[in-house]
Protein backbone atom coordinates (compact mmCIF):
# COMPACT_ATOMS: atom_id res chain seq x y z
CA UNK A 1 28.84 23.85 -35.03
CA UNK A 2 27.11 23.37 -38.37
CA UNK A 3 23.95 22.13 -39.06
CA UNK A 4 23.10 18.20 -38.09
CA UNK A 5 26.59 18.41 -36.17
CA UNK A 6 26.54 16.87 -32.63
CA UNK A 7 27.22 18.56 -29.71
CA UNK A 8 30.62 17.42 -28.19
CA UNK A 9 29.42 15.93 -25.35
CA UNK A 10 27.42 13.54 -27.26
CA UNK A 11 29.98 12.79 -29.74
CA UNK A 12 32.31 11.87 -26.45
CA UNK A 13 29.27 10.11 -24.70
CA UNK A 14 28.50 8.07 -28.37
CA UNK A 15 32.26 6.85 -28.71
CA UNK A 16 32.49 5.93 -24.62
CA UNK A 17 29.17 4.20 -25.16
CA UNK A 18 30.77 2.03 -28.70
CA UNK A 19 33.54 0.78 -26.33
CA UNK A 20 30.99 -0.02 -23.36
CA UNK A 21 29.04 -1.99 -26.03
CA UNK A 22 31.60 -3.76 -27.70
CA UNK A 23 33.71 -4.46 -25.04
CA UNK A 24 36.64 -2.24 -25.03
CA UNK A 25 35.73 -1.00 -21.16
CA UNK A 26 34.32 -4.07 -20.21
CA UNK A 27 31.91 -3.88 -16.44
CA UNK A 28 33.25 -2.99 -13.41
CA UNK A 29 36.44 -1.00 -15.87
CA UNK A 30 36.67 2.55 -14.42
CA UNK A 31 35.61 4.94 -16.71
CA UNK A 32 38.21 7.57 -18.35
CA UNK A 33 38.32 10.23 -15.76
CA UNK A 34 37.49 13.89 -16.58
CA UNK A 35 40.78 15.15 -16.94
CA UNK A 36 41.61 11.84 -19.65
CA UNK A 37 38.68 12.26 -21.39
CA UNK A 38 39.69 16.09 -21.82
CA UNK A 39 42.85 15.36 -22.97
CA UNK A 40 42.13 12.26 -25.14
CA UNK A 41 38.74 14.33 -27.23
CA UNK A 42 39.93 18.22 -26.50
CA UNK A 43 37.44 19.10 -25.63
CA UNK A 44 36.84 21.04 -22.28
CA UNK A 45 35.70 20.15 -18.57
CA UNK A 46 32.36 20.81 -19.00
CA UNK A 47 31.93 18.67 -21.94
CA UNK A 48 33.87 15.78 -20.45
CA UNK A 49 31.35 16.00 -17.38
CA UNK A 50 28.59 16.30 -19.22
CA UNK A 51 29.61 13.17 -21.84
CA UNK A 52 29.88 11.40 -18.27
CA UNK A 53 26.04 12.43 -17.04
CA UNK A 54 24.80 11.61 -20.36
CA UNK A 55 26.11 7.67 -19.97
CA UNK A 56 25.34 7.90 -16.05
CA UNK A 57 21.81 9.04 -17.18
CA UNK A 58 21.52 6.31 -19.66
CA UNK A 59 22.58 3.58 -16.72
CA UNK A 60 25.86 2.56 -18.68
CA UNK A 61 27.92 3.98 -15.32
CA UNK A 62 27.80 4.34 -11.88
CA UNK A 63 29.87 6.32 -9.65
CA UNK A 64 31.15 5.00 -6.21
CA UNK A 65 31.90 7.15 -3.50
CA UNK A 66 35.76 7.94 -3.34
CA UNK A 67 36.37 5.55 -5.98
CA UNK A 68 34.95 6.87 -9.33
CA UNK A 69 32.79 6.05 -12.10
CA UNK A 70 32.48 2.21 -13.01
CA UNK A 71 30.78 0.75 -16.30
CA UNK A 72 27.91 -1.14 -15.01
CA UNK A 73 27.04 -4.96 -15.32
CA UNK A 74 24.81 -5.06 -18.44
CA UNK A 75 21.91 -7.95 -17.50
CA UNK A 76 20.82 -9.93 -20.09
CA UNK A 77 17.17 -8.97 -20.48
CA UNK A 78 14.92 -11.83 -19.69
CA UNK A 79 11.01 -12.12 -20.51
CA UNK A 80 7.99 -10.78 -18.82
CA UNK A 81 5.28 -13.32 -20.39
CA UNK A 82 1.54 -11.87 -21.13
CA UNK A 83 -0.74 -14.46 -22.26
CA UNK A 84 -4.03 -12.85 -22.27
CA UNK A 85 -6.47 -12.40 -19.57
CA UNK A 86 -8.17 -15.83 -18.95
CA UNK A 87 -5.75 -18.74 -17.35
CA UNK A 88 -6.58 -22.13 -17.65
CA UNK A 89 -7.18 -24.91 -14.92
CA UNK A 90 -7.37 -21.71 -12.37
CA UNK A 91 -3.77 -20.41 -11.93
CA UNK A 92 -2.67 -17.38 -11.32
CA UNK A 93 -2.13 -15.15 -14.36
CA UNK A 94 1.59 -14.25 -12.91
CA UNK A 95 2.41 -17.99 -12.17
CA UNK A 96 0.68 -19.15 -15.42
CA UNK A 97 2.49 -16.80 -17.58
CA UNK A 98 6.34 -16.97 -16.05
CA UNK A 99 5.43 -20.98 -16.04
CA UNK A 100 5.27 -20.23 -19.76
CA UNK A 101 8.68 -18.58 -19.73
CA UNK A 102 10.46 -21.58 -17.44
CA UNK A 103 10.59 -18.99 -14.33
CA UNK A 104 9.25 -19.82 -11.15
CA UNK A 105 7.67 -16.49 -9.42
CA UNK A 106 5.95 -15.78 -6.01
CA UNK A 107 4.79 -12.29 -4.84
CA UNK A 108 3.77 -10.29 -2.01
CA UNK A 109 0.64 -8.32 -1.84
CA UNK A 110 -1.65 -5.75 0.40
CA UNK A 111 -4.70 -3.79 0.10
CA UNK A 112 -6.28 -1.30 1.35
CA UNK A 113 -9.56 0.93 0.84
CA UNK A 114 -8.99 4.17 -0.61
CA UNK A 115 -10.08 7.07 -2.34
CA UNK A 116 -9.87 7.26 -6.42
CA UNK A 117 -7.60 9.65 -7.76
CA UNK A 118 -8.91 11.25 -10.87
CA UNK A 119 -6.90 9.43 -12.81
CA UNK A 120 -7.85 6.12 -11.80
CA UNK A 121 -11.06 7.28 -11.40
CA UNK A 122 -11.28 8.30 -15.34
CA UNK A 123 -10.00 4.53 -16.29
CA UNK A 124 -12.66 2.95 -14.23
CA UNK A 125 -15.59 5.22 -15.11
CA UNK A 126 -16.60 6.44 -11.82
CA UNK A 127 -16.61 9.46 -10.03
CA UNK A 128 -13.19 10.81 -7.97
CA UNK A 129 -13.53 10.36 -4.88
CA UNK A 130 -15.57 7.25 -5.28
CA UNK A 131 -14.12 3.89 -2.55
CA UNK A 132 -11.85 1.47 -4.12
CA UNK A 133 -9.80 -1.06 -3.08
CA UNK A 134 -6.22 -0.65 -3.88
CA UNK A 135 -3.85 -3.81 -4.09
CA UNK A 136 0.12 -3.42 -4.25
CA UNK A 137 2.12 -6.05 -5.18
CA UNK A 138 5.64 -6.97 -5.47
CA UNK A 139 6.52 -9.98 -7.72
CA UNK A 140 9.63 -11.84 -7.23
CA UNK A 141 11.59 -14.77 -9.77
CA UNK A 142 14.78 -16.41 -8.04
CA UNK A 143 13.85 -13.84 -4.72
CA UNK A 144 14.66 -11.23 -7.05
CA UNK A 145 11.76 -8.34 -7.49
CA UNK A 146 11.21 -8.09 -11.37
CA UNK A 147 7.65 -6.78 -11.48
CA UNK A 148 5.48 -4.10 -9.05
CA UNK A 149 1.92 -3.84 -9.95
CA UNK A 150 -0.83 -1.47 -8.39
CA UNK A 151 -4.65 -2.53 -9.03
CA UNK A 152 -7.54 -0.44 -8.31
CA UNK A 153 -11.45 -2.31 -7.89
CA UNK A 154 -14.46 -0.41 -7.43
CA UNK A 155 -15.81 -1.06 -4.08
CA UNK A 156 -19.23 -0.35 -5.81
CA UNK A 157 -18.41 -3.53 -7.88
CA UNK A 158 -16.98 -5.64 -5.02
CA UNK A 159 -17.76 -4.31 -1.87
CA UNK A 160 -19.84 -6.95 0.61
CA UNK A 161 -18.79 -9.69 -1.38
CA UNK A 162 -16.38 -12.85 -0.82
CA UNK A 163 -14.24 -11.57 -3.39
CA UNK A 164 -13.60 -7.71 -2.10
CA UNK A 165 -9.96 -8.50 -1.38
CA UNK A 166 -8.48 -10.05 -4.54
CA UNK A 167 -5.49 -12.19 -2.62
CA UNK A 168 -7.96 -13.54 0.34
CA UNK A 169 -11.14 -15.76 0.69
CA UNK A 170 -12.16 -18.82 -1.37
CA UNK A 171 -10.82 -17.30 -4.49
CA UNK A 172 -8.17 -15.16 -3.24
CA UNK A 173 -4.99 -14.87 -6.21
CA UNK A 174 -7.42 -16.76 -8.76
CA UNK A 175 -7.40 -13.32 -11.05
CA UNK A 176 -9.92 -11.10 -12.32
CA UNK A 177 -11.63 -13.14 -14.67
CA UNK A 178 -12.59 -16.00 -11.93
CA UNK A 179 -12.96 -14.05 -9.07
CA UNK A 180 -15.34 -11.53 -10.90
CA UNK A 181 -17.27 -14.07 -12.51
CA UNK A 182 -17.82 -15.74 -8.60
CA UNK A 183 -20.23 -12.66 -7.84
CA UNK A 184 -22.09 -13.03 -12.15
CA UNK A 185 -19.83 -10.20 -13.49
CA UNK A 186 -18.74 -11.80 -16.87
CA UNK A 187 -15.51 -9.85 -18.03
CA UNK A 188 -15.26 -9.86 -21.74
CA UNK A 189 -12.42 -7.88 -22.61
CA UNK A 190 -9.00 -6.40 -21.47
CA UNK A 191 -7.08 -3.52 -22.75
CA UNK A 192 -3.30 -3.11 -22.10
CA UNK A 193 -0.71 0.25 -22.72
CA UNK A 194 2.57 0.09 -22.92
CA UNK A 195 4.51 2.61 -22.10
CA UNK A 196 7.90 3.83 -20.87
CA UNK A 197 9.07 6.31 -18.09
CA UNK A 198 11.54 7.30 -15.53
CA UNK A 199 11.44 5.09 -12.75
CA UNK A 200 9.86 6.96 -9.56
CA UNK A 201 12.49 6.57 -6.68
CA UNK A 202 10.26 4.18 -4.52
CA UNK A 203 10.16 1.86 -7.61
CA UNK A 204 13.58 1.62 -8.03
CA UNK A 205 14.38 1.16 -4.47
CA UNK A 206 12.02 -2.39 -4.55
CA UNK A 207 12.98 -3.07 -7.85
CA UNK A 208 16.77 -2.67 -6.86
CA UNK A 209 17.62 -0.31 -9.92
CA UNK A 210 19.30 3.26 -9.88
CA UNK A 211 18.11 6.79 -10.29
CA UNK A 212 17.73 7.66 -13.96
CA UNK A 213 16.74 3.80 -14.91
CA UNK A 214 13.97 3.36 -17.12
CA UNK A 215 10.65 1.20 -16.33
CA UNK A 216 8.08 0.26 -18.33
CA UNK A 217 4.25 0.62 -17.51
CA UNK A 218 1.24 -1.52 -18.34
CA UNK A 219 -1.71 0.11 -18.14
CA UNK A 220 -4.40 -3.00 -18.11
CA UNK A 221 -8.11 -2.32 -17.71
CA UNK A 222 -10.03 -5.69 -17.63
CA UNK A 223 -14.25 -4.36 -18.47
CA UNK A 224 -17.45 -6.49 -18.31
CA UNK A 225 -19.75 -5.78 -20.91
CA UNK A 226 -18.13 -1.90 -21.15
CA UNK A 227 -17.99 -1.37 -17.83
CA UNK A 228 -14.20 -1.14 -16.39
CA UNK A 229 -14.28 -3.57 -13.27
CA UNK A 230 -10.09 -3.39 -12.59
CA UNK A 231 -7.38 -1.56 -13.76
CA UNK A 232 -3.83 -1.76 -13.02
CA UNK A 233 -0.34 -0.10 -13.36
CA UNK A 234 2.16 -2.96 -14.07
CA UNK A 235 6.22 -1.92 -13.33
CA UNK A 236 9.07 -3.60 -14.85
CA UNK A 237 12.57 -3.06 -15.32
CA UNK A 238 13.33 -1.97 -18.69
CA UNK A 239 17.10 -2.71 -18.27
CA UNK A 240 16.34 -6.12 -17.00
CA UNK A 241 12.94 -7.47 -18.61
CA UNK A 242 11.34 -7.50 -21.70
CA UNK A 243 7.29 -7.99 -22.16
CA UNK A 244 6.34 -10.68 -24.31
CA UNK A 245 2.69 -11.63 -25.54
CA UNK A 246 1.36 -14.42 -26.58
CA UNK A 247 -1.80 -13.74 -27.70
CA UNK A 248 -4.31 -16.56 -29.23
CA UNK A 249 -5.56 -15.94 -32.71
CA UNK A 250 -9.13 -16.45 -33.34
């Protein structure tokens, strides 16, 4: 192989993936099998199965038991809206922001006190170890779950008051900004990371993906005058969704 030369099995992977793309194995087509793609590329029976991993890897395939390897139904991605961190007229930021996209979403949520891991712990400024309260949610559009989303609060912050558990009381799903400001905490500024990652297996079970998909992560922090008061991990699809902010422009 000379230099800058691909290795077979991504030369056979990049010309499967062109005729997955542009239709030429259109979804639910089975995939060459490994003796055809041998024969059709010479190349050998490792580098056929490994051309095959590299697209099953990449979510283009899927294999069914006794049947073979499929090419998969390629969603259309559709919009995640993010619209800043203060609704108006005291929605929810989720229903306020899909509104914004034409969707209509509901969720599901728990919490539960717990212990900060040092992680959190270092993106809300206390010690690890210290009592928060953790929320899990599971947002759905259509009944379909497109969004999971993990907050941490310091129970410092909100413990003994109406608003420890963010989905019950008087203000229960108004958001951090209202609920917050219900106790004189004024939060002033949000910070959001986006990143990507393998999906861990428990998110793709609820999110109804695959091993090997990819999800993306918002990291939010919401702070009152420097002081981190929430912070979140927000999951999404990457497959399926794509995050879009709208941002004001002062």
């Amino acid at each position: 192989m000379t230099i800058g030369e691909q290795p077979a099995y991504l030369r056979v992977a990049g010309d499967l993936r062109k005729k997955i793309v542009d239709g030429s194995l259109p979804p639910h087509t089975r995939l060459p099998s490994q003796a055809r793609i041998r024969e059709e590329y010479g190349v050998s029976d490792t580098v056929a199965l490994e051309a095959r991993k590299v697209l099953m890897a990449e979510g283009l395939v899927e294999g069914r038991s006794g049947s073979g390897t499929y090419v998969r139904e390629r969603p259309v991605p559709r919009r995640v809206f993010r619209s800043g961190f203060r609704p108006d007229g005291g929605a929810t930021p989720f229903r306020q922001e899909q509104a914004a996209g034409e969707a209509h979403g509901t969720w599901e949520s728990g919490s539960e006190q717990t212990t900060a891991c040092a992680a959190v712990a270092a993106r809300l400024g206390i010690d690890p170890g210290d009592r928060v309260m953790r929320t899990r949610y599971v947002f759905r559009e259509g009944g379909e779950a497109m969004m999971l989303s993990t907050s941490w609060e310091p129970l410092e912050v909100t413990g003994r008051t109406p608003v420890m558990l963010p989905e019950e009381g008087p203000l229960g799903g108004m958001g951090v900004v209202e609920r917050m400001a219900a106790i004189d905490i004024v939060v002033d500024n949000v910070t959001e990371e986006v990143g990507a990652r393998p999906g861990l297996a428990e998110e793709l079970h609820a999110l109804g993906g695959v091993p090997g998909h990819v999800v993306l992560v918002i990291q939010r922090t919401f702070y009152a005058s420097g002081r981190a008061v929430e912070t979140a991990d927000v999951v999404v699809p990457a497959d399926r969704y794509r995050v879009a902010y709208h941002l004001p422009v002062k």
